[in-house]
mmCIF file with all atom_site columns, C-alpha atoms in Angstrom:
data_model
loop_
_atom_site.group_PDB
_atom_site.id
_atom_site.type_symbol
_atom_site.label_atom_id
_atom_site.label_alt_id
_atom_site.label_comp_id
_atom_site.label_asym_id
_atom_site.label_entity_id
_atom_site.label_seq_id
_atom_site.pdbx_PDB_ins_code
_atom_site.Cartn_x
_atom_site.Cartn_y
_atom_site.Cartn_z
_atom_site.occupancy
_atom_site.B_iso_or_equiv
_atom_site.pdbx_formal_charge
_atom_site.auth_seq_id
_atom_site.auth_comp_id
_atom_site.auth_asym_id
_atom_site.auth_atom_id
_atom_site.pdbx_PDB_model_num
ATOM 1   C CA . MET A 1 1  ? -0.507  0.326  0.339   1.00 89.00 ? 29  MET A CA 1
ATOM 2   C CA . ALA A 1 2  ? 1.481   3.629  -1.206  1.00 93.00 ? 30  ALA A CA 1
ATOM 3   C CA . ARG A 1 3  ? 0.767   6.121  0.652   1.00 96.00 ? 31  ARG A CA 1
ATOM 4   C CA . VAL A 1 4  ? 1.091   10.725 -0.734  1.00 97.00 ? 32  VAL A CA 1
ATOM 5   C CA . VAL A 1 5  ? 0.148   13.231 0.853   1.00 98.00 ? 33  VAL A CA 1
ATOM 6   C CA . VAL A 1 6  ? -0.897  16.277 -1.255  1.00 98.00 ? 34  VAL A CA 1
ATOM 7   C CA . ASP A 1 7  ? 0.287   20.028 1.078   1.00 98.00 ? 35  ASP A CA 1
ATOM 8   C CA . VAL A 1 8  ? -2.307  22.351 -0.758  1.00 98.00 ? 36  VAL A CA 1
ATOM 9   C CA . MET A 1 9  ? -1.154  25.982 0.421   1.00 98.00 ? 37  MET A CA 1
ATOM 10  C CA . LEU A 1 10 ? -2.329  29.253 -1.183  1.00 98.00 ? 38  LEU A CA 1
ATOM 11  C CA . LYS A 1 11 ? -1.069  31.422 -3.537  1.00 98.00 ? 39  LYS A CA 1
ATOM 12  C CA . PRO A 1 12 ? 2.099   33.919 -1.996  1.00 95.00 ? 40  PRO A CA 1
ATOM 13  C CA . GLU A 1 13 ? 0.642   36.573 -3.737  1.00 97.00 ? 41  GLU A CA 1
ATOM 14  C CA . ILE A 1 14 ? -3.364  35.533 -2.672  1.00 97.00 ? 42  ILE A CA 1
ATOM 15  C CA . LEU A 1 15 ? -4.787  37.105 0.445   1.00 97.00 ? 43  LEU A CA 1
ATOM 16  C CA . ASP A 1 16 ? -4.938  34.588 3.402   1.00 97.00 ? 44  ASP A CA 1
ATOM 17  C CA . PRO A 1 17 ? -8.246  35.584 5.579   1.00 97.00 ? 45  PRO A CA 1
ATOM 18  C CA . GLN A 1 18 ? -7.869  32.508 8.009   1.00 96.00 ? 46  GLN A CA 1
ATOM 19  C CA . GLY A 1 19 ? -4.492  32.556 8.553   1.00 97.00 ? 47  GLY A CA 1
ATOM 20  C CA . GLN A 1 20 ? -4.495  36.800 9.538   1.00 97.00 ? 48  GLN A CA 1
ATOM 21  C CA . ALA A 1 21 ? -7.829  35.852 11.980  1.00 97.00 ? 49  ALA A CA 1
ATOM 22  C CA . ILE A 1 22 ? -5.383  33.702 14.009  1.00 97.00 ? 50  ILE A CA 1
ATOM 23  C CA . ALA A 1 23 ? -2.243  35.348 13.401  1.00 97.00 ? 51  ALA A CA 1
ATOM 24  C CA . ARG A 1 24 ? -3.635  38.377 15.252  1.00 96.00 ? 52  ARG A CA 1
ATOM 25  C CA . LYS A 1 25 ? -5.457  36.162 17.641  1.00 96.00 ? 53  LYS A CA 1
ATOM 26  C CA . LEU A 1 26 ? -1.555  34.878 19.417  1.00 96.00 ? 54  LEU A CA 1
ATOM 27  C CA . PRO A 1 27 ? -0.578  38.157 20.523  1.00 96.00 ? 55  PRO A CA 1
ATOM 28  C CA . GLN A 1 28 ? -4.503  37.644 23.040  1.00 95.00 ? 56  GLN A CA 1
ATOM 29  C CA . LEU A 1 29 ? -3.323  34.284 23.388  1.00 95.00 ? 57  LEU A CA 1
ATOM 30  C CA . GLY A 1 30 ? -0.092  35.543 25.469  1.00 95.00 ? 58  GLY A CA 1
ATOM 31  C CA . PHE A 1 31 ? 2.139   34.265 22.272  1.00 96.00 ? 59  PHE A CA 1
ATOM 32  C CA . GLU A 1 32 ? 4.530   36.537 21.049  1.00 93.00 ? 60  GLU A CA 1
ATOM 33  C CA . GLY A 1 33 ? 7.045   36.252 17.578  1.00 94.00 ? 61  GLY A CA 1
ATOM 34  C CA . VAL A 1 34 ? 4.470   35.327 15.025  1.00 97.00 ? 62  VAL A CA 1
ATOM 35  C CA . VAL A 1 35 ? 5.076   37.346 12.400  1.00 96.00 ? 63  VAL A CA 1
ATOM 36  C CA . ALA A 1 36 ? 2.407   35.392 9.760   1.00 97.00 ? 64  ALA A CA 1
ATOM 37  C CA . VAL A 1 37 ? 0.789   32.418 9.849   1.00 98.00 ? 65  VAL A CA 1
ATOM 38  C CA . ARG A 1 38 ? -1.267  31.371 6.126   1.00 98.00 ? 66  ARG A CA 1
ATOM 39  C CA . GLN A 1 39 ? -3.992  28.346 6.702   1.00 98.00 ? 67  GLN A CA 1
ATOM 40  C CA . GLY A 1 40 ? -3.939  25.416 3.491   1.00 98.00 ? 68  GLY A CA 1
ATOM 41  C CA . LYS A 1 41 ? -4.192  22.265 3.429   1.00 98.00 ? 69  LYS A CA 1
ATOM 42  C CA . ARG A 1 42 ? -3.144  18.495 3.487   1.00 98.00 ? 70  ARG A CA 1
ATOM 43  C CA . PHE A 1 43 ? -4.786  15.022 2.108   1.00 98.00 ? 71  PHE A CA 1
ATOM 44  C CA . GLU A 1 44 ? -2.952  12.005 2.656   1.00 98.00 ? 72  GLU A CA 1
ATOM 45  C CA . VAL A 1 45 ? -3.603  9.413  -0.346  1.00 98.00 ? 73  VAL A CA 1
ATOM 46  C CA . GLU A 1 46 ? -3.432  5.595  -0.120  1.00 97.00 ? 74  GLU A CA 1
ATOM 47  C CA . LEU A 1 47 ? -3.022  3.371  -2.744  1.00 96.00 ? 75  LEU A CA 1
ATOM 48  C CA . GLU A 1 48 ? -2.664  -0.318 -3.944  1.00 95.00 ? 76  GLU A CA 1
ATOM 49  C CA . GLY A 1 49 ? 0.600   -0.826 -5.657  1.00 92.00 ? 77  GLY A CA 1
ATOM 50  C CA . GLU A 1 50 ? 4.100   0.886  -4.434  1.00 91.00 ? 78  GLU A CA 1
ATOM 51  C CA . ALA A 1 51 ? 4.868   4.580  -4.061  1.00 89.00 ? 79  ALA A CA 1
ATOM 52  C CA . ASP A 1 52 ? 6.352   4.355  -8.116  1.00 93.00 ? 80  ASP A CA 1
ATOM 53  C CA . GLU A 1 53 ? 7.033   6.646  -10.665 1.00 93.00 ? 81  GLU A CA 1
ATOM 54  C CA . ALA A 1 54 ? 3.102   6.226  -11.323 1.00 93.00 ? 82  ALA A CA 1
ATOM 55  C CA . ALA A 1 55 ? 1.797   6.557  -7.733  1.00 94.00 ? 83  ALA A CA 1
ATOM 56  C CA . LEU A 1 56 ? 3.360   9.970  -8.265  1.00 96.00 ? 84  LEU A CA 1
ATOM 57  C CA . LYS A 1 57 ? 2.542   11.025 -11.121 1.00 96.00 ? 85  LYS A CA 1
ATOM 58  C CA . GLN A 1 58 ? -1.474  9.926  -10.640 1.00 96.00 ? 86  GLN A CA 1
ATOM 59  C CA . VAL A 1 59 ? -1.667  11.458 -7.197  1.00 97.00 ? 87  VAL A CA 1
ATOM 60  C CA . GLU A 1 60 ? -0.684  14.561 -9.206  1.00 97.00 ? 88  GLU A CA 1
ATOM 61  C CA . LYS A 1 61 ? -3.286  13.906 -11.472 1.00 97.00 ? 89  LYS A CA 1
ATOM 62  C CA . ILE A 1 62 ? -5.569  13.507 -8.595  1.00 97.00 ? 90  ILE A CA 1
ATOM 63  C CA . ALA A 1 63 ? -4.237  17.003 -7.083  1.00 98.00 ? 91  ALA A CA 1
ATOM 64  C CA . GLU A 1 64 ? -4.962  18.953 -10.827 1.00 96.00 ? 92  GLU A CA 1
ATOM 65  C CA . THR A 1 65 ? -7.748  17.983 -10.968 1.00 95.00 ? 93  THR A CA 1
ATOM 66  C CA . LEU A 1 66 ? -9.473  17.782 -7.875  1.00 95.00 ? 94  LEU A CA 1
ATOM 67  C CA . LEU A 1 67 ? -7.561  18.894 -4.912  1.00 97.00 ? 95  LEU A CA 1
ATOM 68  C CA . ALA A 1 68 ? -5.916  21.898 -5.460  1.00 97.00 ? 96  ALA A CA 1
ATOM 69  C CA . ASN A 1 69 ? -7.394  24.750 -7.359  1.00 97.00 ? 97  ASN A CA 1
ATOM 70  C CA . PRO A 1 70 ? -4.032  25.649 -9.752  1.00 95.00 ? 98  PRO A CA 1
ATOM 71  C CA . VAL A 1 71 ? -5.115  29.441 -10.288 1.00 96.00 ? 99  VAL A CA 1
ATOM 72  C CA . ILE A 1 72 ? -5.137  30.274 -5.711  1.00 97.00 ? 100 ILE A CA 1
ATOM 73  C CA . GLU A 1 73 ? -3.051  26.998 -4.949  1.00 98.00 ? 101 GLU A CA 1
ATOM 74  C CA . ASN A 1 74 ? 0.181   25.152 -5.395  1.00 98.00 ? 102 ASN A CA 1
ATOM 75  C CA . PHE A 1 75 ? 0.921   22.173 -3.939  1.00 98.00 ? 103 PHE A CA 1
ATOM 76  C CA . GLU A 1 76 ? 3.398   19.516 -3.074  1.00 98.00 ? 104 GLU A CA 1
ATOM 77  C CA . VAL A 1 77 ? 3.333   15.578 -3.541  1.00 98.00 ? 105 VAL A CA 1
ATOM 78  C CA . ARG A 1 78 ? 5.577   13.113 -2.723  1.00 96.00 ? 106 ARG A CA 1
ATOM 79  C CA . ALA A 1 79 ? 5.738   9.916  -0.926  1.00 95.00 ? 107 ALA A CA 1
ATOM 80  C CA . LEU A 1 80 ? 5.131   9.934  3.224   1.00 89.00 ? 108 LEU A CA 1
ATOM 81  C CA . MET B 1 1  ? 13.156  33.635 10.778  1.00 89.00 ? 15  MET B CA 1
ATOM 82  C CA . ALA B 1 2  ? 11.793  30.408 11.299  1.00 93.00 ? 16  ALA B CA 1
ATOM 83  C CA . ARG B 1 3  ? 9.332   28.856 9.122   1.00 96.00 ? 17  ARG B CA 1
ATOM 84  C CA . VAL B 1 4  ? 7.104   25.791 11.234  1.00 97.00 ? 18  VAL B CA 1
ATOM 85  C CA . VAL B 1 5  ? 4.592   23.934 9.667   1.00 98.00 ? 19  VAL B CA 1
ATOM 86  C CA . VAL B 1 6  ? 2.150   22.239 11.626  1.00 98.00 ? 20  VAL B CA 1
ATOM 87  C CA . ASP B 1 7  ? -0.404  19.347 10.130  1.00 98.00 ? 21  ASP B CA 1
ATOM 88  C CA . VAL B 1 8  ? -3.292  19.230 11.888  1.00 98.00 ? 22  VAL B CA 1
ATOM 89  C CA . MET B 1 9  ? -5.106  15.166 10.869  1.00 98.00 ? 23  MET B CA 1
ATOM 90  C CA . LEU B 1 10 ? -8.713  13.737 11.867  1.00 98.00 ? 24  LEU B CA 1
ATOM 91  C CA . LYS B 1 11 ? -7.891  10.903 14.130  1.00 98.00 ? 25  LYS B CA 1
ATOM 92  C CA . PRO B 1 12 ? -7.803  8.152  12.437  1.00 95.00 ? 26  PRO B CA 1
ATOM 93  C CA . GLU B 1 13 ? -11.012 6.853  13.795  1.00 97.00 ? 27  GLU B CA 1
ATOM 94  C CA . ILE B 1 14 ? -12.278 9.822  13.318  1.00 97.00 ? 28  ILE B CA 1
ATOM 95  C CA . LEU B 1 15 ? -15.531 9.895  9.781   1.00 97.00 ? 29  LEU B CA 1
ATOM 96  C CA . ASP B 1 16 ? -13.651 12.270 7.451   1.00 97.00 ? 30  ASP B CA 1
ATOM 97  C CA . PRO B 1 17 ? -16.529 12.584 4.521   1.00 97.00 ? 31  PRO B CA 1
ATOM 98  C CA . GLN B 1 18 ? -14.673 15.451 3.185   1.00 96.00 ? 32  GLN B CA 1
ATOM 99  C CA . GLY B 1 19 ? -12.098 12.634 2.218   1.00 97.00 ? 33  GLY B CA 1
ATOM 100 C CA . GLN B 1 20 ? -15.122 10.219 1.440   1.00 97.00 ? 34  GLN B CA 1
ATOM 101 C CA . ALA B 1 21 ? -16.663 11.937 -0.353  1.00 97.00 ? 35  ALA B CA 1
ATOM 102 C CA . ILE B 1 22 ? -13.268 12.878 -2.471  1.00 97.00 ? 36  ILE B CA 1
ATOM 103 C CA . ALA B 1 23 ? -11.976 9.094  -2.986  1.00 97.00 ? 37  ALA B CA 1
ATOM 104 C CA . ARG B 1 24 ? -15.643 8.741  -3.902  1.00 96.00 ? 38  ARG B CA 1
ATOM 105 C CA . LYS B 1 25 ? -15.488 10.657 -6.901  1.00 96.00 ? 39  LYS B CA 1
ATOM 106 C CA . LEU B 1 26 ? -11.709 9.688  -8.368  1.00 96.00 ? 40  LEU B CA 1
ATOM 107 C CA . PRO B 1 27 ? -13.579 6.081  -10.281 1.00 96.00 ? 41  PRO B CA 1
ATOM 108 C CA . GLN B 1 28 ? -15.828 9.174  -11.778 1.00 95.00 ? 42  GLN B CA 1
ATOM 109 C CA . LEU B 1 29 ? -13.036 10.958 -13.281 1.00 95.00 ? 43  LEU B CA 1
ATOM 110 C CA . GLY B 1 30 ? -10.902 7.677  -14.789 1.00 95.00 ? 44  GLY B CA 1
ATOM 111 C CA . PHE B 1 31 ? -8.364  7.648  -11.385 1.00 96.00 ? 45  PHE B CA 1
ATOM 112 C CA . GLU B 1 32 ? -8.234  3.903  -10.274 1.00 93.00 ? 46  GLU B CA 1
ATOM 113 C CA . GLY B 1 33 ? -6.400  2.480  -7.632  1.00 94.00 ? 47  GLY B CA 1
ATOM 114 C CA . VAL B 1 34 ? -7.269  4.590  -4.943  1.00 97.00 ? 48  VAL B CA 1
ATOM 115 C CA . VAL B 1 35 ? -7.924  2.896  -1.070  1.00 96.00 ? 49  VAL B CA 1
ATOM 116 C CA . ALA B 1 36 ? -8.885  6.218  1.251   1.00 97.00 ? 50  ALA B CA 1
ATOM 117 C CA . VAL B 1 37 ? -8.587  9.993  1.136   1.00 98.00 ? 51  VAL B CA 1
ATOM 118 C CA . ARG B 1 38 ? -7.669  11.730 5.112   1.00 98.00 ? 52  ARG B CA 1
ATOM 119 C CA . GLN B 1 39 ? -8.095  15.752 4.510   1.00 98.00 ? 53  GLN B CA 1
ATOM 120 C CA . GLY B 1 40 ? -6.651  17.861 7.086   1.00 98.00 ? 54  GLY B CA 1
ATOM 121 C CA . LYS B 1 41 ? -4.714  20.646 7.322   1.00 98.00 ? 55  LYS B CA 1
ATOM 122 C CA . ARG B 1 42 ? -0.837  22.422 7.022   1.00 98.00 ? 56  ARG B CA 1
ATOM 123 C CA . PHE B 1 43 ? -0.063  25.956 8.702   1.00 98.00 ? 57  PHE B CA 1
ATOM 124 C CA . GLU B 1 44 ? 3.152   27.287 8.139   1.00 98.00 ? 58  GLU B CA 1
ATOM 125 C CA . VAL B 1 45 ? 3.997   29.699 10.836  1.00 98.00 ? 59  VAL B CA 1
ATOM 126 C CA . GLU B 1 46 ? 6.956   32.162 10.812  1.00 97.00 ? 60  GLU B CA 1
ATOM 127 C CA . LEU B 1 47 ? 8.257   33.496 13.796  1.00 96.00 ? 61  LEU B CA 1
ATOM 128 C CA . GLU B 1 48 ? 10.851  36.164 14.676  1.00 95.00 ? 62  GLU B CA 1
ATOM 129 C CA . GLY B 1 49 ? 14.160  34.107 15.795  1.00 92.00 ? 63  GLY B CA 1
ATOM 130 C CA . GLU B 1 50 ? 15.888  30.874 14.781  1.00 91.00 ? 64  GLU B CA 1
ATOM 131 C CA . ALA B 1 51 ? 13.583  27.448 14.221  1.00 89.00 ? 65  ALA B CA 1
ATOM 132 C CA . ASP B 1 52 ? 15.153  26.365 17.928  1.00 93.00 ? 66  ASP B CA 1
ATOM 133 C CA . GLU B 1 53 ? 14.254  24.123 20.226  1.00 93.00 ? 67  GLU B CA 1
ATOM 134 C CA . ALA B 1 54 ? 12.180  26.770 22.357  1.00 93.00 ? 68  ALA B CA 1
ATOM 135 C CA . ALA B 1 55 ? 10.281  28.059 18.835  1.00 94.00 ? 69  ALA B CA 1
ATOM 136 C CA . LEU B 1 56 ? 8.706   24.306 18.150  1.00 96.00 ? 70  LEU B CA 1
ATOM 137 C CA . LYS B 1 57 ? 8.154   23.896 21.788  1.00 96.00 ? 71  LYS B CA 1
ATOM 138 C CA . GLN B 1 58 ? 5.991   27.357 21.013  1.00 96.00 ? 72  GLN B CA 1
ATOM 139 C CA . VAL B 1 59 ? 4.300   26.531 18.086  1.00 97.00 ? 73  VAL B CA 1
ATOM 140 C CA . GLU B 1 60 ? 3.132   23.213 19.231  1.00 97.00 ? 74  GLU B CA 1
ATOM 141 C CA . LYS B 1 61 ? 1.817   25.228 22.449  1.00 97.00 ? 75  LYS B CA 1
ATOM 142 C CA . ILE B 1 62 ? -0.216  27.533 19.797  1.00 97.00 ? 76  ILE B CA 1
ATOM 143 C CA . ALA B 1 63 ? -1.219  24.357 18.035  1.00 98.00 ? 77  ALA B CA 1
ATOM 144 C CA . GLU B 1 64 ? -2.456  22.298 20.886  1.00 96.00 ? 78  GLU B CA 1
ATOM 145 C CA . THR B 1 65 ? -4.488  25.775 22.212  1.00 95.00 ? 79  THR B CA 1
ATOM 146 C CA . LEU B 1 66 ? -5.660  27.301 18.924  1.00 95.00 ? 80  LEU B CA 1
ATOM 147 C CA . LEU B 1 67 ? -4.984  25.470 15.579  1.00 97.00 ? 81  LEU B CA 1
ATOM 148 C CA . ALA B 1 68 ? -5.970  22.124 16.358  1.00 97.00 ? 82  ALA B CA 1
ATOM 149 C CA . ASN B 1 69 ? -8.872  19.645 18.788  1.00 97.00 ? 83  ASN B CA 1
ATOM 150 C CA . PRO B 1 70 ? -7.228  17.345 20.679  1.00 95.00 ? 84  PRO B CA 1
ATOM 151 C CA . VAL B 1 71 ? -10.078 15.696 21.043  1.00 96.00 ? 85  VAL B CA 1
ATOM 152 C CA . ILE B 1 72 ? -10.370 14.724 17.606  1.00 97.00 ? 86  ILE B CA 1
ATOM 153 C CA . GLU B 1 73 ? -7.223  15.850 15.378  1.00 98.00 ? 87  GLU B CA 1
ATOM 154 C CA . ASN B 1 74 ? -4.000  15.102 15.935  1.00 98.00 ? 88  ASN B CA 1
ATOM 155 C CA . PHE B 1 75 ? -0.919  17.152 14.788  1.00 98.00 ? 89  PHE B CA 1
ATOM 156 C CA . GLU B 1 76 ? 3.050   17.513 14.342  1.00 98.00 ? 90  GLU B CA 1
ATOM 157 C CA . VAL B 1 77 ? 5.313   19.908 13.930  1.00 98.00 ? 91  VAL B CA 1
ATOM 158 C CA . ARG B 1 78 ? 8.340   20.389 12.111  1.00 96.00 ? 92  ARG B CA 1
ATOM 159 C CA . ALA B 1 79 ? 10.414  23.257 11.163  1.00 95.00 ? 93  ALA B CA 1
ATOM 160 C CA . LEU B 1 80 ? 10.639  24.173 7.671   1.00 89.00 ? 94  LEU B CA 1
#
């Protein structure tokens, strides 16, 4: 069984209000020194077979099609 | 500047309907061989100073307090 991770983050130039809300809340909770927070998604995909080149290629296609919005998000695929 | 990643995933025993919806959609899109998908969150936290032991400890506290719900989610903290 192959386990592949897909990390999806908003592109740096895209505003991330969720991350900003977290960053702004931190000082009120006593956490100092945090400059910025960005929130994204993480997917764990389990596939039949080995986590080989072909499996990673397939998950890359899945990420492009279904898991990420390539207009506003970057994604990274790697074996777990 | 330290960059620390927090990965937050539902505990294995907690149902993940979002992940299941994705897994069920894949065969209709022509993607075969995917057994399961789990969806979680990924945070990138930027802090002043070095990504040392103290920074990781602080982000761990932040994750416990604000980023994850420890009742239903596991999280992992690591320097980027």
